[in-house]
XYZ file of C-alpha atoms in Angstrom:
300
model
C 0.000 0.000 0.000
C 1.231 3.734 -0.844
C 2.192 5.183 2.613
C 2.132 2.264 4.673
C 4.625 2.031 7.389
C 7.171 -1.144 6.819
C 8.170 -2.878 10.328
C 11.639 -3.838 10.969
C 12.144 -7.258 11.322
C 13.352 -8.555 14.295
C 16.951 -9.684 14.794
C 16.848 -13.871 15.918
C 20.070 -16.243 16.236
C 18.890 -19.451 16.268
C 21.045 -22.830 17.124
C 20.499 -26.087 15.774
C 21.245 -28.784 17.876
C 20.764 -32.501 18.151
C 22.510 -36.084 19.002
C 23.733 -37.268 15.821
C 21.569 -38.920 13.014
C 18.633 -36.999 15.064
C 18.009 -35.500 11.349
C 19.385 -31.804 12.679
C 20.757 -30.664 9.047
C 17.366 -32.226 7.401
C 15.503 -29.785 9.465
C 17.689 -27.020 8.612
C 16.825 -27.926 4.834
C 13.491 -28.024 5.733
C 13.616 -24.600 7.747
C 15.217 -22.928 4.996
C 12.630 -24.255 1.995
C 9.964 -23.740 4.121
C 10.808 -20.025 4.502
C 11.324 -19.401 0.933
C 15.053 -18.981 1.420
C 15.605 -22.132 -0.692
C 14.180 -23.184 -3.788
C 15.305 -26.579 -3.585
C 14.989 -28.694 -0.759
C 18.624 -30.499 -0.149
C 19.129 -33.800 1.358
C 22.414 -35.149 3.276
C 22.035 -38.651 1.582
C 22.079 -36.844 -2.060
C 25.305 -34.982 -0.638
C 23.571 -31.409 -1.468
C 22.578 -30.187 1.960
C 22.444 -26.121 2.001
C 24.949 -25.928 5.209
C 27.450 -29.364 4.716
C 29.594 -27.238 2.638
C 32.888 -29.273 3.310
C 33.552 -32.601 0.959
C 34.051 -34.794 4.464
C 30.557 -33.657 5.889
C 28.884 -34.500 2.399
C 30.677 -37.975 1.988
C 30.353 -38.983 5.268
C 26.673 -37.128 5.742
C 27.290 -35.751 9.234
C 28.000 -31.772 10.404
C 31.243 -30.997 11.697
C 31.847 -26.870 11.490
C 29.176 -24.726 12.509
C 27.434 -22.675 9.821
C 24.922 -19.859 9.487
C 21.957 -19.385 6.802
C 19.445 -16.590 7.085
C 15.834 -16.941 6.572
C 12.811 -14.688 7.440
C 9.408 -15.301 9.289
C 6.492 -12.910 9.435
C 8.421 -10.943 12.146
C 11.739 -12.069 12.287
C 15.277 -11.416 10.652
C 16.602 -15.293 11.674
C 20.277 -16.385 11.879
C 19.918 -20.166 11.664
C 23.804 -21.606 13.299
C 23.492 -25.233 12.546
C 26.179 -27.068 14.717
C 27.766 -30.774 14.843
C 25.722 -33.008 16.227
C 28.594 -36.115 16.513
C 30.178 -36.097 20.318
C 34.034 -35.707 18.733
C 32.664 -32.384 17.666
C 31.268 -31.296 20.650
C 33.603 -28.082 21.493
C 32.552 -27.142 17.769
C 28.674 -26.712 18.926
C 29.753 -25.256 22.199
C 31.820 -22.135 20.764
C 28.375 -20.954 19.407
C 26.340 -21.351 22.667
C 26.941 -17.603 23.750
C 25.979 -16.066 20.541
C 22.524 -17.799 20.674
C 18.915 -16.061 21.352
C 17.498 -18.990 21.539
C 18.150 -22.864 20.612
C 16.060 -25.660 18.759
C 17.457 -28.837 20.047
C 16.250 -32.059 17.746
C 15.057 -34.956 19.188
C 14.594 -38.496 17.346
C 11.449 -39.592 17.689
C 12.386 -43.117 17.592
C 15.349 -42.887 19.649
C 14.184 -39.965 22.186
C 16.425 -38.339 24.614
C 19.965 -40.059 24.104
C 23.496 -39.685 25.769
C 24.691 -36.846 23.940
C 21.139 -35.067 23.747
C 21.490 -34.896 28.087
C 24.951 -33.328 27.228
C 23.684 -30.227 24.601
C 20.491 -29.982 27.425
C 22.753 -29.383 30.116
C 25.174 -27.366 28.002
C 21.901 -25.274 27.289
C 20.993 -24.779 31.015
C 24.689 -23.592 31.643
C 24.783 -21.117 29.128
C 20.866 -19.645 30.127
C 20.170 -20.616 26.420
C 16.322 -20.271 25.942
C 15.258 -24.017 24.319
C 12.387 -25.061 21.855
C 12.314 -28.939 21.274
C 11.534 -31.101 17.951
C 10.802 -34.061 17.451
C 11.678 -35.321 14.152
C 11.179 -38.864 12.594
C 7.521 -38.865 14.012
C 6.364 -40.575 10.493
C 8.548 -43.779 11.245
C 7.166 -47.041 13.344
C 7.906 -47.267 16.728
C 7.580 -43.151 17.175
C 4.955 -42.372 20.243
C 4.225 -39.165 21.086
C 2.705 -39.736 24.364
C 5.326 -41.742 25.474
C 7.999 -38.927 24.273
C 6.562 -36.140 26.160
C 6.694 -38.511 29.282
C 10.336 -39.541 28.298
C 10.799 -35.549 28.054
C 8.968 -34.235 31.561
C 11.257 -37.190 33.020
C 14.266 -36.538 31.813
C 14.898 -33.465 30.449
C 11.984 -30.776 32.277
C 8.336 -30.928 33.610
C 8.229 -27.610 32.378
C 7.816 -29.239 27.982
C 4.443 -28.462 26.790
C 3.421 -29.987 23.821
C 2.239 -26.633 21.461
C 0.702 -28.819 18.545
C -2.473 -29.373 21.459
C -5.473 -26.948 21.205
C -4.589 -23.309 22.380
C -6.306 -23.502 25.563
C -4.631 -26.758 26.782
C -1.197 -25.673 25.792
C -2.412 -22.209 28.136
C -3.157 -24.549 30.631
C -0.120 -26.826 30.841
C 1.942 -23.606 30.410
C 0.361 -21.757 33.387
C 1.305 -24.694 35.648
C 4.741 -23.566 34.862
C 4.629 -20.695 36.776
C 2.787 -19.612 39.982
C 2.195 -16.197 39.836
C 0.940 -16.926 36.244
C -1.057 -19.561 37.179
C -2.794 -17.116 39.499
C -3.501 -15.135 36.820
C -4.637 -17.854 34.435
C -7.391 -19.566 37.163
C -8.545 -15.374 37.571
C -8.841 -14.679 33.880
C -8.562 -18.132 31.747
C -5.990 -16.300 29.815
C -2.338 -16.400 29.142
C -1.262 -14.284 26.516
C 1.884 -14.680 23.717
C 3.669 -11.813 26.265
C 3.343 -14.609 29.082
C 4.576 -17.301 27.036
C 7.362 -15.163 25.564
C 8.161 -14.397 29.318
C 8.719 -17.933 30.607
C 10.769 -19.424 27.794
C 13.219 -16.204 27.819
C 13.763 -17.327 31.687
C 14.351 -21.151 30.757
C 11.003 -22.098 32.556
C 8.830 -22.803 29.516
C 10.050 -25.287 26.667
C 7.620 -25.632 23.591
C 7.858 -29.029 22.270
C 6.882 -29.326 18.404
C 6.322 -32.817 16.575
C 6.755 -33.534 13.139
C 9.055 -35.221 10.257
C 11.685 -32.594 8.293
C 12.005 -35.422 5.676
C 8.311 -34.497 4.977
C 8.622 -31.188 5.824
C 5.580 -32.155 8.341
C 5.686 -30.073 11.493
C 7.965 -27.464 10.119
C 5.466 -24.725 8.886
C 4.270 -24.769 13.197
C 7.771 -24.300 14.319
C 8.714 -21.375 12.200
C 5.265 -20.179 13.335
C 6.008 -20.946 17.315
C 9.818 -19.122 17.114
C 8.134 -15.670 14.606
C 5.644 -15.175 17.732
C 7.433 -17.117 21.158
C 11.592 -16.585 20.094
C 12.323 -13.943 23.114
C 13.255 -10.617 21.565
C 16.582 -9.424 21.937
C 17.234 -5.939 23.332
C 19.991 -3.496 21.333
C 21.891 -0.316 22.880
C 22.626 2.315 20.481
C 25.821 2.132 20.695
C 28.055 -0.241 18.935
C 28.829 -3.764 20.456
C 29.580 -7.061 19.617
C 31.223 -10.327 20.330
C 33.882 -12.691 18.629
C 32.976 -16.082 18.728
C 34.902 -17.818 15.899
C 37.728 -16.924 13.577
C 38.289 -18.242 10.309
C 39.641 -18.504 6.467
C 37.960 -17.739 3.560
C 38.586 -19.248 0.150
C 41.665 -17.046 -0.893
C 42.832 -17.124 2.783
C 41.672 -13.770 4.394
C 41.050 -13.700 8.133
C 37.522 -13.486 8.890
C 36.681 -12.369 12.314
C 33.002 -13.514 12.970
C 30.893 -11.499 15.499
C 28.176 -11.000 17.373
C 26.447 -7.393 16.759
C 24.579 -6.641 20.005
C 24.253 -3.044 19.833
C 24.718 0.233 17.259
C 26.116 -0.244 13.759
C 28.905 -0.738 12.033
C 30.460 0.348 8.788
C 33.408 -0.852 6.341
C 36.402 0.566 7.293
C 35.737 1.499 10.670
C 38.461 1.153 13.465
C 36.570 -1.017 16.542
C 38.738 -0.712 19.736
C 38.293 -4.103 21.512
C 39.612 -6.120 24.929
C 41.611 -8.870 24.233
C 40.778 -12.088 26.366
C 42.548 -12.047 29.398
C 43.835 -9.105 27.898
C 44.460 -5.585 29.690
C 45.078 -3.259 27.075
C 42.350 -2.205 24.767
C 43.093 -2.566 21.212
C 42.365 -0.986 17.617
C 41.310 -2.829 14.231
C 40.113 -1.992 11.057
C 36.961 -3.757 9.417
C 38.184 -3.721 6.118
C 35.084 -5.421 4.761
C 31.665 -6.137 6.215
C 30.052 -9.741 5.250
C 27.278 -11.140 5.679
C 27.242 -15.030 5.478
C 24.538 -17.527 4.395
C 26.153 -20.783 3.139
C 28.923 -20.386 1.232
C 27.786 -16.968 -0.260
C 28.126 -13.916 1.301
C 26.707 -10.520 0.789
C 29.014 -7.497 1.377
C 27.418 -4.698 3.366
């Protein structure tokens, strides 16, 4: 429409992470197509996945760097960090923990909550990492959902609520998360999207979603459940950020990879900076600006 007023979108980093063969990278496939980012939807067994850029991860079909893709929901500007899901590459999905907003962790739903999925969880709780669960592989035999979501309140939270349930039951089950909401909840029989938002920013809510990224079933609900429950980050106006990673590119420049958290930034700016353990404050110049999805990267 002439005149109308365009809304910024919001800003999300999003971690993917799962015990391996949980089908992690297929749902970052199936994130990405859904979205519209993709066209095509890539599979690990035809070696074409979006994010296993490396020749190892596509022969032998598993993650083993961290990588980013961006997509876009209604409301939000999403960073999607897809991270190794095999234990020997466990430090790898680690290193991205503090850059995260929020984190999908995917569960098998034929294998539920295994060794290594007990390891990301806890890694989760240690780094206050907001958590939204799916489970995947819900179209093969053998996969229960009733039985999962006791297998989850047991041994992951009490505090999973299934969202694929009606709206009212999934306002119940989350108001029993919380007292003072509950109060409110048994006074009004309300909770709004601000109350949900609330509890899963403080770790005491986790929305559970079902489905099967092989048939892109269940995916459509979760990009719905992180554009309106994903906890909204707050930016200062001045400029700030974090390193998390550094890297090569192709023709062997350094690529520092950060974290903006407040303000802007511009090519050839000079960013003062703390080392680590360091005592004396530092200057830089950011000689170029990239922004990654992939392999391809947009210069900004």
């Amino acid at each position: 429409m002439p005149g109308e007023m365009k809304t910024e979108k919001r800003p999300l980093n999003l971690g993917l992470l799962a015990h391996v063969d949980a089908g992690k990278t297929t749902l970052s496939e199936a994130l990405l197509f859904e979205s519209g980012a993709r066209r095509v939807l890539g599979r690990v067994d035809h070696q074409d996945a979006f994010l296993d850029t490396y020749a190892l991860e596509r022969s032998r079909g598993i993650t083993i760097f961290s990588k980013q893709a961006r997509l876009e929901t209604e409301h939000r500007q999403i960073t999607l960090v897809d991270t190794p899901g095999h234990v020997d590459f466990a430090p790898e999905a680690e290193r991205t923990m503090p850059i995260l907003d929020c984190a999908v962790l995917v569960i098998s739903g034929t294998n539920g909550v295994q060794a290594h999925t007990l390891t990301l969880w806890r890694l989760l709780k240690h780094h206050g990492v907001p958590a939204f669960l799916f489970i995947n592989k819900m179209d093969l035999p053998g996969a229960d959902r009733e039985k999962l979501m006791t297998q989850l309140h047991r041994q992951l939270s009490p505090a999973c609520v299934d969202f694929g349930e009606a709206p009212e039951k999934v306002a119940e089950n989350a108001a029993m998360c919380d007292e003072a909401l509950l109060e409110s909840y048994l006074e009004t029989g309300s909770v709004t999207a601000g109350n949900l938002r609330g509890l899963i920013a403080d770790r005491r809510l986790f929305p559970c979603c079902f489905g099967s990224a092989l048939k892109l079933e269940g995916v459509e609900k979760l990009l719905e459940i992180l554009d309106i429950y994903a906890p909204e980050r707050e930016c200062s106006p001045d400029f700030a950020a974090g390193v998390y990673k550094i890297s090569r590119d192709a023709q062997g420049n350094r690529l520092t990879w950060l974290k903006i958290t407040g303000g802007s930034l511009r090519a050839r700016s000079v960013i003062s900076y703390l080392p680590k353990n360091g005592e004396t404050r530092l200057e830089e110049k950011a000689n170029m600006l990239r922004i990654y999805s992939g392999e391809k990267f947009e210069p900004v």
